Structures are given as C-alpha cells and as structure tokens.
Coordinates of C-alpha atoms and ligand atoms in Angstrom, one line a residue:
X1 CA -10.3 23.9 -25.3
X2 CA -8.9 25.2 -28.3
X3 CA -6.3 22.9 -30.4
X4 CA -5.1 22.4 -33.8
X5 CA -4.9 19.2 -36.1
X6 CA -1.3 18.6 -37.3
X7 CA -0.5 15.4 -39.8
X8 CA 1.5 13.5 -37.3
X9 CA 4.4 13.8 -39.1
X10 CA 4.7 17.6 -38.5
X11 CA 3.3 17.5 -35.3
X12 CA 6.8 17.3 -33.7
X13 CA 8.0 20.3 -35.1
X14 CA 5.2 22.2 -35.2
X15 CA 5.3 21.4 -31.0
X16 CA 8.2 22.9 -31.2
X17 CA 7.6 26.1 -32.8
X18 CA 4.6 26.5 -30.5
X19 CA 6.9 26.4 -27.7
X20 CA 9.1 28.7 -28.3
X21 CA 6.2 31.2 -28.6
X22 CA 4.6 30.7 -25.3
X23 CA 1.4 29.2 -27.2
X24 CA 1.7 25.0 -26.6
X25 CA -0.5 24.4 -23.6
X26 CA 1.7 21.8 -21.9
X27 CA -0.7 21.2 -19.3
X28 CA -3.0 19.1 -21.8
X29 CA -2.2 16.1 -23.6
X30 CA -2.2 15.9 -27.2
X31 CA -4.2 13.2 -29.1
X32 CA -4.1 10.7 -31.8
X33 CA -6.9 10.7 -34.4
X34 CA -5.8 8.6 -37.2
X35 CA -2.9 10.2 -39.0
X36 CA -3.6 13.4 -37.5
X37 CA -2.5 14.7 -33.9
X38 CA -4.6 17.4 -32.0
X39 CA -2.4 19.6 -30.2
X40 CA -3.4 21.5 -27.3
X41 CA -2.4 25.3 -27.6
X42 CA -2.9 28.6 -25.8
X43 CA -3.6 32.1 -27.0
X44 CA -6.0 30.8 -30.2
X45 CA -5.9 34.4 -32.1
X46 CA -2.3 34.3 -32.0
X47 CA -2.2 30.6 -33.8
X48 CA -4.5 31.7 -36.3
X49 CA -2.3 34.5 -37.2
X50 CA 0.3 31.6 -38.0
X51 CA -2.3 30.2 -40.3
X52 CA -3.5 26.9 -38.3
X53 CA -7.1 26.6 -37.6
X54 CA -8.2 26.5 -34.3
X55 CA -10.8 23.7 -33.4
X56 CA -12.7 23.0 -30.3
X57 CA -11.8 20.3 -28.6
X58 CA -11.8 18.4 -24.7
X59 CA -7.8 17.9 -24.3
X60 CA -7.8 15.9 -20.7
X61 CA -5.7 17.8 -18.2
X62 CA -1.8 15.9 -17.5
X63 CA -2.4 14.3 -14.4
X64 CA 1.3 15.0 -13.1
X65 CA 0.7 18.6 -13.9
X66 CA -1.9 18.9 -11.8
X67 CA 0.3 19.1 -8.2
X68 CA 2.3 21.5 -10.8
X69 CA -0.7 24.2 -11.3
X70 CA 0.1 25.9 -7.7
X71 CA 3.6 25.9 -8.4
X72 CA 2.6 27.9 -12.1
X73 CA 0.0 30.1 -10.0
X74 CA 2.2 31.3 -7.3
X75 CA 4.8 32.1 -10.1
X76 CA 2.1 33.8 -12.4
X77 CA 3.1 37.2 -10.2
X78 CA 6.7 36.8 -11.4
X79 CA 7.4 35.4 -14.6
X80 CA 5.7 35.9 -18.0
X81 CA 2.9 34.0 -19.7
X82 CA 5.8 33.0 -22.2
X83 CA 8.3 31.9 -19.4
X84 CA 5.5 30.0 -17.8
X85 CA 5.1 28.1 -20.7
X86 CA 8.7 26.4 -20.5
X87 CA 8.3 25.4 -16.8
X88 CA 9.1 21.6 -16.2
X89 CA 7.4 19.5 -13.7
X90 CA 9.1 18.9 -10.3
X91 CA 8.9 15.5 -7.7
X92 CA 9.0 15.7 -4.0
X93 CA 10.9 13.2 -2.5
X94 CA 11.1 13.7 1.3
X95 CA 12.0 17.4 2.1
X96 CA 13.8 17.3 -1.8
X97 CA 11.9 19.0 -4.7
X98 CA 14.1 17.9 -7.9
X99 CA 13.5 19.8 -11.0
X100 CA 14.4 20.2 -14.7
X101 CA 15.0 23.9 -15.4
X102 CA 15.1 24.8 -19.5
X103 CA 17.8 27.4 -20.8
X104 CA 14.8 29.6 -21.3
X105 CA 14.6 30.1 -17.2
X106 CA 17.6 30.3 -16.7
X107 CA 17.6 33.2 -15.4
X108 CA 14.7 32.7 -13.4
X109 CA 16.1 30.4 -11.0
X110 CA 16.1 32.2 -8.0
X111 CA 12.4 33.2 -8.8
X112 CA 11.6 29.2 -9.0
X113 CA 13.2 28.5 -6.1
X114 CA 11.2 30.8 -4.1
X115 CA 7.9 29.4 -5.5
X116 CA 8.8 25.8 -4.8
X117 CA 9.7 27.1 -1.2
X118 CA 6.3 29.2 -1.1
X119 CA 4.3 26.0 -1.9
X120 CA 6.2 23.3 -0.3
X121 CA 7.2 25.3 3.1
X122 CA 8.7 21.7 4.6
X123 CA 11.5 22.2 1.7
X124 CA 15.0 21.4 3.2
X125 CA 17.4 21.1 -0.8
X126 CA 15.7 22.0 -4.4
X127 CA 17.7 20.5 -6.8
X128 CA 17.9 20.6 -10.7
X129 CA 18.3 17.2 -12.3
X130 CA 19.7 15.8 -16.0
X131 CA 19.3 12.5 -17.6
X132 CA 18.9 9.1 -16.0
X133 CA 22.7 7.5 -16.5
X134 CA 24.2 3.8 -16.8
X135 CA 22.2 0.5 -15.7
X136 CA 21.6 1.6 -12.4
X137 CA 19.9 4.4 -13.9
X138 CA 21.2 7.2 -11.1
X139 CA 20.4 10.8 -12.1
X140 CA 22.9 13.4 -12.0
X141 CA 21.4 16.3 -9.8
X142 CA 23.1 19.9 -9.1
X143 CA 21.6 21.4 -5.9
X144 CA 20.4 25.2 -6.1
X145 CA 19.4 26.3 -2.9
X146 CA 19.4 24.2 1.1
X147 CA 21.0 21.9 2.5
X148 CA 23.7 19.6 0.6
X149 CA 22.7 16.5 0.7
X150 CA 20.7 14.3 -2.3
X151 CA 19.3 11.5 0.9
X152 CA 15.9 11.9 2.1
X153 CA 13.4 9.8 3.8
X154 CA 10.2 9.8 1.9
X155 CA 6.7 8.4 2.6
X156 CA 4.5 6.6 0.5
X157 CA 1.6 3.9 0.6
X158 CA 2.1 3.6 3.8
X159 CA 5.7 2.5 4.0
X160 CA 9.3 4.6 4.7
X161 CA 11.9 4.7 2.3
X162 CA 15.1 6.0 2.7
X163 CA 16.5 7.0 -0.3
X164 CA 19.9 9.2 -1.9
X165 CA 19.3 10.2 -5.0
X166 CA 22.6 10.4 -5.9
X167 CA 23.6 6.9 -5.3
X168 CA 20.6 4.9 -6.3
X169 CA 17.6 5.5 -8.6
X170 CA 14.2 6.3 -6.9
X171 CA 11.1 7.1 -9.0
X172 CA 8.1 8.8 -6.5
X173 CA 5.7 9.2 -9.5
X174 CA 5.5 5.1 -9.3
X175 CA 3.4 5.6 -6.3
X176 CA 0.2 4.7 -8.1
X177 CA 1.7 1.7 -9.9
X178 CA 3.3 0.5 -6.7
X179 CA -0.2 0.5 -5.2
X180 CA -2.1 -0.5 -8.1
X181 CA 0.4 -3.7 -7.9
X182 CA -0.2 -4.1 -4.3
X183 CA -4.4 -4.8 -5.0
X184 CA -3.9 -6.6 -7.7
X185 CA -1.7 -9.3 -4.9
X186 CA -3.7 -11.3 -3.3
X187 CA -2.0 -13.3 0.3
X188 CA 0.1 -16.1 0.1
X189 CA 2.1 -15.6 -3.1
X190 CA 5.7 -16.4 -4.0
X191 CA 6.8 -12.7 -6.2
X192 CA 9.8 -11.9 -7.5
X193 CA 11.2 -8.9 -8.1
X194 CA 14.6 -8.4 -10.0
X195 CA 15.5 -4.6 -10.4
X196 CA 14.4 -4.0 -6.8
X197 CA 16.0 -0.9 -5.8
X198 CA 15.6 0.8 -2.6
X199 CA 12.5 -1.7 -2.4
X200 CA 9.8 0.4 -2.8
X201 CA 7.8 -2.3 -4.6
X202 CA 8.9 -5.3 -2.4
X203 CA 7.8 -3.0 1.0
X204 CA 4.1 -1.6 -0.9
X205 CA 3.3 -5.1 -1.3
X206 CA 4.3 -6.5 1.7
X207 CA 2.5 -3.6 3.6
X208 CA -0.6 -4.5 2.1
X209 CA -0.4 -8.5 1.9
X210 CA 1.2 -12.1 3.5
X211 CA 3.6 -12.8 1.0
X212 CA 6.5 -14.2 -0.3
X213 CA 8.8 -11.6 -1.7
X214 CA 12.3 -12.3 -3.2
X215 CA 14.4 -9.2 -4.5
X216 CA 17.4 -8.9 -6.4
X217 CA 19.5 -5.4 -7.0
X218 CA 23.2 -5.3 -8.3
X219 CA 23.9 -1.9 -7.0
X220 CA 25.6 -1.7 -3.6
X221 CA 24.3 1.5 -2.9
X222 CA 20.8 0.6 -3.6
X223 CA 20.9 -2.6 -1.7
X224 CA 22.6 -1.4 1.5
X225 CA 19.7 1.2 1.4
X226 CA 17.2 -1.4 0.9
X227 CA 18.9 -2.9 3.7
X228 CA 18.0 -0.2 5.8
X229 CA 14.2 0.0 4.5
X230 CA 13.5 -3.3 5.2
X231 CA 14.4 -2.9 8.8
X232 CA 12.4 0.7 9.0
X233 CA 9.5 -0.7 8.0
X234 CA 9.4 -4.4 9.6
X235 CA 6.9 -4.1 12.2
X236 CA 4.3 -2.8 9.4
X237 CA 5.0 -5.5 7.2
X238 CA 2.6 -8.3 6.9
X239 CA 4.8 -10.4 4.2
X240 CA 8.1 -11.4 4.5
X241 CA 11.0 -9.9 1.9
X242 CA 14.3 -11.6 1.3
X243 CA 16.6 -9.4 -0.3
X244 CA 19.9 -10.3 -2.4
X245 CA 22.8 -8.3 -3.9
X246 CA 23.7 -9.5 -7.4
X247 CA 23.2 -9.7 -10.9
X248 CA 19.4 -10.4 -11.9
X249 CA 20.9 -12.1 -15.0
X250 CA 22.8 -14.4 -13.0
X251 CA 20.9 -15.0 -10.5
X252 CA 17.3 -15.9 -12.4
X253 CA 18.1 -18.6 -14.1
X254 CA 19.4 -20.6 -10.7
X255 CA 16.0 -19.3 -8.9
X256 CA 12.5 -21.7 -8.6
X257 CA 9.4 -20.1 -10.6
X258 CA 7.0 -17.7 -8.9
X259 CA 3.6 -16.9 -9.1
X260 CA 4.1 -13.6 -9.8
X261 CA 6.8 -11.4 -11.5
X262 CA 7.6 -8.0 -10.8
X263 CA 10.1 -6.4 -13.6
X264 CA 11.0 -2.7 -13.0
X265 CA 13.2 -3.5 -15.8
X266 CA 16.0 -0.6 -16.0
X267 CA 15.3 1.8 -19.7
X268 CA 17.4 -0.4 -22.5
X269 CA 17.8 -3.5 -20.8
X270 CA 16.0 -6.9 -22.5
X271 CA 14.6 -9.1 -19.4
X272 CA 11.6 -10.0 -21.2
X273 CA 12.5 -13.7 -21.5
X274 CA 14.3 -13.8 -18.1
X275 CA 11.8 -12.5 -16.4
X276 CA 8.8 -14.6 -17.6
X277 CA 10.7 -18.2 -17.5
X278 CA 10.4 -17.7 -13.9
X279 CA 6.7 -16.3 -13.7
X280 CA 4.1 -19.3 -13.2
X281 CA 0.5 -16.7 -13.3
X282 CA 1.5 -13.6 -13.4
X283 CA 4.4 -11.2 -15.2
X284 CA 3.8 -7.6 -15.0
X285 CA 6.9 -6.4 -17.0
X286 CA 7.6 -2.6 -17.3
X287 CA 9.0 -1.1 -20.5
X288 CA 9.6 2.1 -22.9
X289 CA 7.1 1.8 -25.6
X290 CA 6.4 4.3 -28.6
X291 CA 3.2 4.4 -28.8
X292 CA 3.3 3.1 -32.9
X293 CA 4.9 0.1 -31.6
X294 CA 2.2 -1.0 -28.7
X295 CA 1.1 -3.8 -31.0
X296 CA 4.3 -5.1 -32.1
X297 CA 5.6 -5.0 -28.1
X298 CA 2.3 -7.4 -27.4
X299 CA 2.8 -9.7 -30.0
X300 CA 6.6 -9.7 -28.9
X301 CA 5.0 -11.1 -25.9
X302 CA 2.7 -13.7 -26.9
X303 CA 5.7 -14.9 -29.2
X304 CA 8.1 -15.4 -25.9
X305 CA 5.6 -16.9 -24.1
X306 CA 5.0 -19.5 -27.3
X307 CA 8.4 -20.2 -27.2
X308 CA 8.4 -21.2 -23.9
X309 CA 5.2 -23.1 -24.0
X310 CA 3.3 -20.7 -22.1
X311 CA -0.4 -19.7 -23.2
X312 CA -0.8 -16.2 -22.2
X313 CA -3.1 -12.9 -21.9
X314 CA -1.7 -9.7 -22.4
X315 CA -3.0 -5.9 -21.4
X316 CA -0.4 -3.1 -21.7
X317 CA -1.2 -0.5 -19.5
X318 CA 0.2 3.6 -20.2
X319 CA 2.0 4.0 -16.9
X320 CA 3.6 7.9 -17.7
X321 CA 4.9 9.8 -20.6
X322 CA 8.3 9.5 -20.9
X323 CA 9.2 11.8 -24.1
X324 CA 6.8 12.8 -27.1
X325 CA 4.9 9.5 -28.0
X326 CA 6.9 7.1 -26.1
X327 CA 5.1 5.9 -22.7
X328 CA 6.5 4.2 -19.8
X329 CA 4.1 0.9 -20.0
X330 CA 3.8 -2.4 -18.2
X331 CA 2.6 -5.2 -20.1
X332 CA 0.6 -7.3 -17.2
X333 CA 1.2 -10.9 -18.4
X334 CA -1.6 -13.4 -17.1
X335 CA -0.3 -17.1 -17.8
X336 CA -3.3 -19.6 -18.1
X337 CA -3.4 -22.7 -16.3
X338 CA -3.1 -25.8 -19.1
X339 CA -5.9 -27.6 -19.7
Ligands
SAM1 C1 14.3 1.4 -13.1 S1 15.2 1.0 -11.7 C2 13.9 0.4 -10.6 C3 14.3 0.4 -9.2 C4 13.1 0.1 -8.2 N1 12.4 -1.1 -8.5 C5 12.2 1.3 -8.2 O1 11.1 1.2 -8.8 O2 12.5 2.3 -7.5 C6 16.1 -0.4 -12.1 C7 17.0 -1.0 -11.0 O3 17.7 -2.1 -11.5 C8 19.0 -2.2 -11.0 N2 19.7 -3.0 -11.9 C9 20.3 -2.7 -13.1 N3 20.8 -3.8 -13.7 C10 20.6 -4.9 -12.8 C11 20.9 -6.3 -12.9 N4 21.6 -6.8 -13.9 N5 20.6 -7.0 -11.8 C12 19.9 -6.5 -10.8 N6 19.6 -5.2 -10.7 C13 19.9 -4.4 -11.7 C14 19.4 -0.7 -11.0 O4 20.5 -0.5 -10.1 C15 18.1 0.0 -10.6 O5 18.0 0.1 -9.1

C-alpha cells in the first residue's frame, strides 16, 4: 500500500494538504516509526509529483471504516474520487444513521442521504451531528431527511436500549468494549459504575453474568431512560442493577469498595482518584490519551495507587481514535492482593 514518511512534526500538516487533494487514504491508519510517521495516501504518481517519495508499506485497514466501505461504494456512482476522500464515518443507532458532513459535501447532501438510505433500507431520521457539549457530553444533532425525532431503540449484545440522542449521550461504537468488559466479569461481583448513562454497561454485564451492579448518573434525562432500560431488559438479566440519580463526586466517597470499577469517565473530567479508592481488584478507567503521553498516563496511575497504598498492574488498552494521535484508552487497573 503505498505511503510516505513524514518527520512527525510535519505530518499534521502535510495530512492536511493531502486532504484537500483527494490523495490521504483515510481508510488506513497511519503509523509511528520512531520520529517519523507513515502516512497512508492514494494516487502515488500524483504524490511524487509533490516531491515525497512513495514507499511500500502494509497500512492496516480502520476497523470503523470497514461498515463505511458500502456506504463509499454505493456513492462511487455519484461523487468524485476527490469528494469521496472527505466522507466522515456514520453510526447507526436504532433506525438513526448520525453523520458528520465536511463543508467540502456540502453540497452533496442529498446525494449522501440517498446512499445511507440505499445501504441501511430500515432508515427512519439521518442526522448530521457537531461536537460532544458540557459534562453530560450530549451532541448537538441537526436532522436532514425522516422523521423528527433524535429517540431510538437500539440493540446491542444482546440487550435493548432506549436512547434520545438529544437528551443524553449514547456511544454505539462501545459495543466491543461493553462486551469485552462483560468476559472479563466473572459471577458474583460487587461493580460500580459512576457515569452510567442510559446503562448500556450496567445491562451488557448483567446480561452476561450474576452480579452486583451499582450505577450512578447525574443527568435526569439519562437516568429516567435508564429507568426505562432497566425494566426493558429485566427478564434477560441474570444480575441485579441498582441505579441512582446524583452526583458521582458526591456520592463515591459515602459508597463501600467494590471489586470492580467501571469509569466511563466523561472527556475532561479527573475521576482517577475517585474512582480507584473505591475499587478493591479491579479499575478499568477510560480516558483521552495522546498517544506521546501513554507512559506518563500509566505512571500517573501507579502513583495514585501508591498514594493510596494500593499495589497495582497496569495495561492501557487503544479503545478508538478520537482526533489525530489522541486515543480513546482505558487503563484496566488490576489491584494485587497484599501479601
Ligand atoms: C462518556 S458518558 C458515558 C455514558 C455511558 N456510560 C455510556 O457509555 O453510554 C459520561 C456520562 O457521565 C454523566 N456524568 C457527567 N458528570 C457526572 C457526575 N458528576 N456524576 C454522575 N454522572 C455524570 C454524563 O451525563 C454522561 O451520561
């Protein structure tokens, strides 16, 4: 697969550019290799004529983008190679595909619209979304074509969730984490779970295993919907889930310890210390993590876990991209048992 080798500090720019002429090939992921970055591109005569040298070199495919290849295929008969280059990826939650749509397709709208619809035929709203806002991380979404309405129910790992994306945040591409979670729980465990949402954690694991699940969630929205889960799902459940409205940072300190701690912790928010003075074997504590500062976000670990006299293991695990070399990670905290 062709690529070229950019000193990582260029490589940002040089991303850029690449972009804007239709020749990054966003479907790859670049690569780290000391202080150079590989960076996947398309169309290698054209990037020679820029002057880079094109090398040859095995770029793994973006998971996510894989569900996104039929989307680009079915579109290949209306837009350009160029336009193709700037589609986003999309989710499907329920009957609601939610996309980002660049200024460069803008005026393609209609054309993605009808290529979301020609792939996902069960479509009932496509909406385009923005940023993530405030701590209960809701998007802000503007619908472009179906019904109006942001509330779904949506399936996954086994359970129902109802969710409205415009009231409370909901993240399907957690699917694999949710489950990976679930494995890892083994029956008869206490777990916690501040940041609970709609419970889609809380209701995975109790699918799979008999335990012990507290949750906590401060917004209304989120818990009344939670609320409703709980009941939707209750004669599939093999644990038990008791669920309370109110502030995590209140309500931690006045809770028992747990063997295992679940943090979904919202994007800017510090609940690293919270969080593992109630965990007794297990944290598994999800963060925003450039990837130049993996190291230092371990050994803030072990340093927390000094201070409170806890001797601990810990893995971080590359859960999703979440912008140019910063990953959504969760550091999975094993606490050993004192001699
Ligand atoms: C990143 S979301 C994760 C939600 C859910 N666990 C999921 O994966 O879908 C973080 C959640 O924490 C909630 N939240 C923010 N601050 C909180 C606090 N101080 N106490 C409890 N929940 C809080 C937000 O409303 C939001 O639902």
């Amino acid at each position: 697969m062709p690529a070229i080798a950019i000193p990582k500090r260029e490589a940002d720019p040089v991303k850029r550019k690449l972009k804007r002429l239709g020749l990054y090939d966003g479907k790859r992921r670049p690569k780290r290799e000391g202080e150079l970055v590989l960076l996947p591109v398309l169309n290698p005569e054209e990037v020679r004529k820029l002057g880079y040298e094109v090398l040859a070199v095995d770029l793994p495919l973006r998971p996510e983008r894989q569900i996104y290849k039929n989307l680009e295929s079915v579109l290949a008969e209306r837009l350009t190679p160029e336009e193709l280059a700037h589609l986003r990826r999309y989710d499907v939650v329920g009957d609601i595909a939610v996309t980002q749509i660049p200024p460069e397709l803008e005026h393609r709208v209609d054309d993605i619209v009808w290529g979301l619809r020609k792939v996902h035929p069960f479509l009932k709203v496509i909406a385009r979304k923005g940023f993530h806002e405030g701590a209960f991380r809701i998007r802000d979404y503007s619908i472009i074509w179906g019904e109006h309405r942001l509330a779904t129910v949506h399936k996954e790992n086994r359970v129902m969730l109802r969710v409205d994306l415009s009231k409370a945040f909901f993240n399907p591409r957690m699917k694999g984490e949710r489950y990976r979670l679930a494995q890892l729980v083994e029956d008869g465990e206490r777990i916690l779970i501040p940041f609970a949402g709609v419970l889609p954690y809380a209701l995975v694991i109790a699918s799979y295993k008999a335990v012990k699940i507290t949750a906590i969630e401060l917004n209304k929205e989120a818990y009344k919907l939670g609320i409703e889960n709980l009941e939707l799902n209750r004669k599939n459940l093999k644990g038990e889930i008791e669920f309370i409205h109110g502030d995590a940072f209140e309500i931690l300190p006045k809770l028992t310890t747990f063997n295992r701690v679940i943090s979904p912790t919202p994007r800017g928010v510090d609940a690293l210390a919270l969080t593992l003075s109630r965990a007794e074997r297990w944290l598994h504590y999800y963060d925003f993590v450039h990837e130049d500062e993996i190291s230092a976000f371990k050994e803030r670990i072990l340093r927390e876990c000094e201070k409170l006299g806890k001797e601990c293991e810990v893995r971080i695990k590359k859960v999703s991209d979440f912008k140019p070399h910063v990953f959504k990670v969760c550091a999975d905290v094993k606490i050993l048992e004192k001699e």
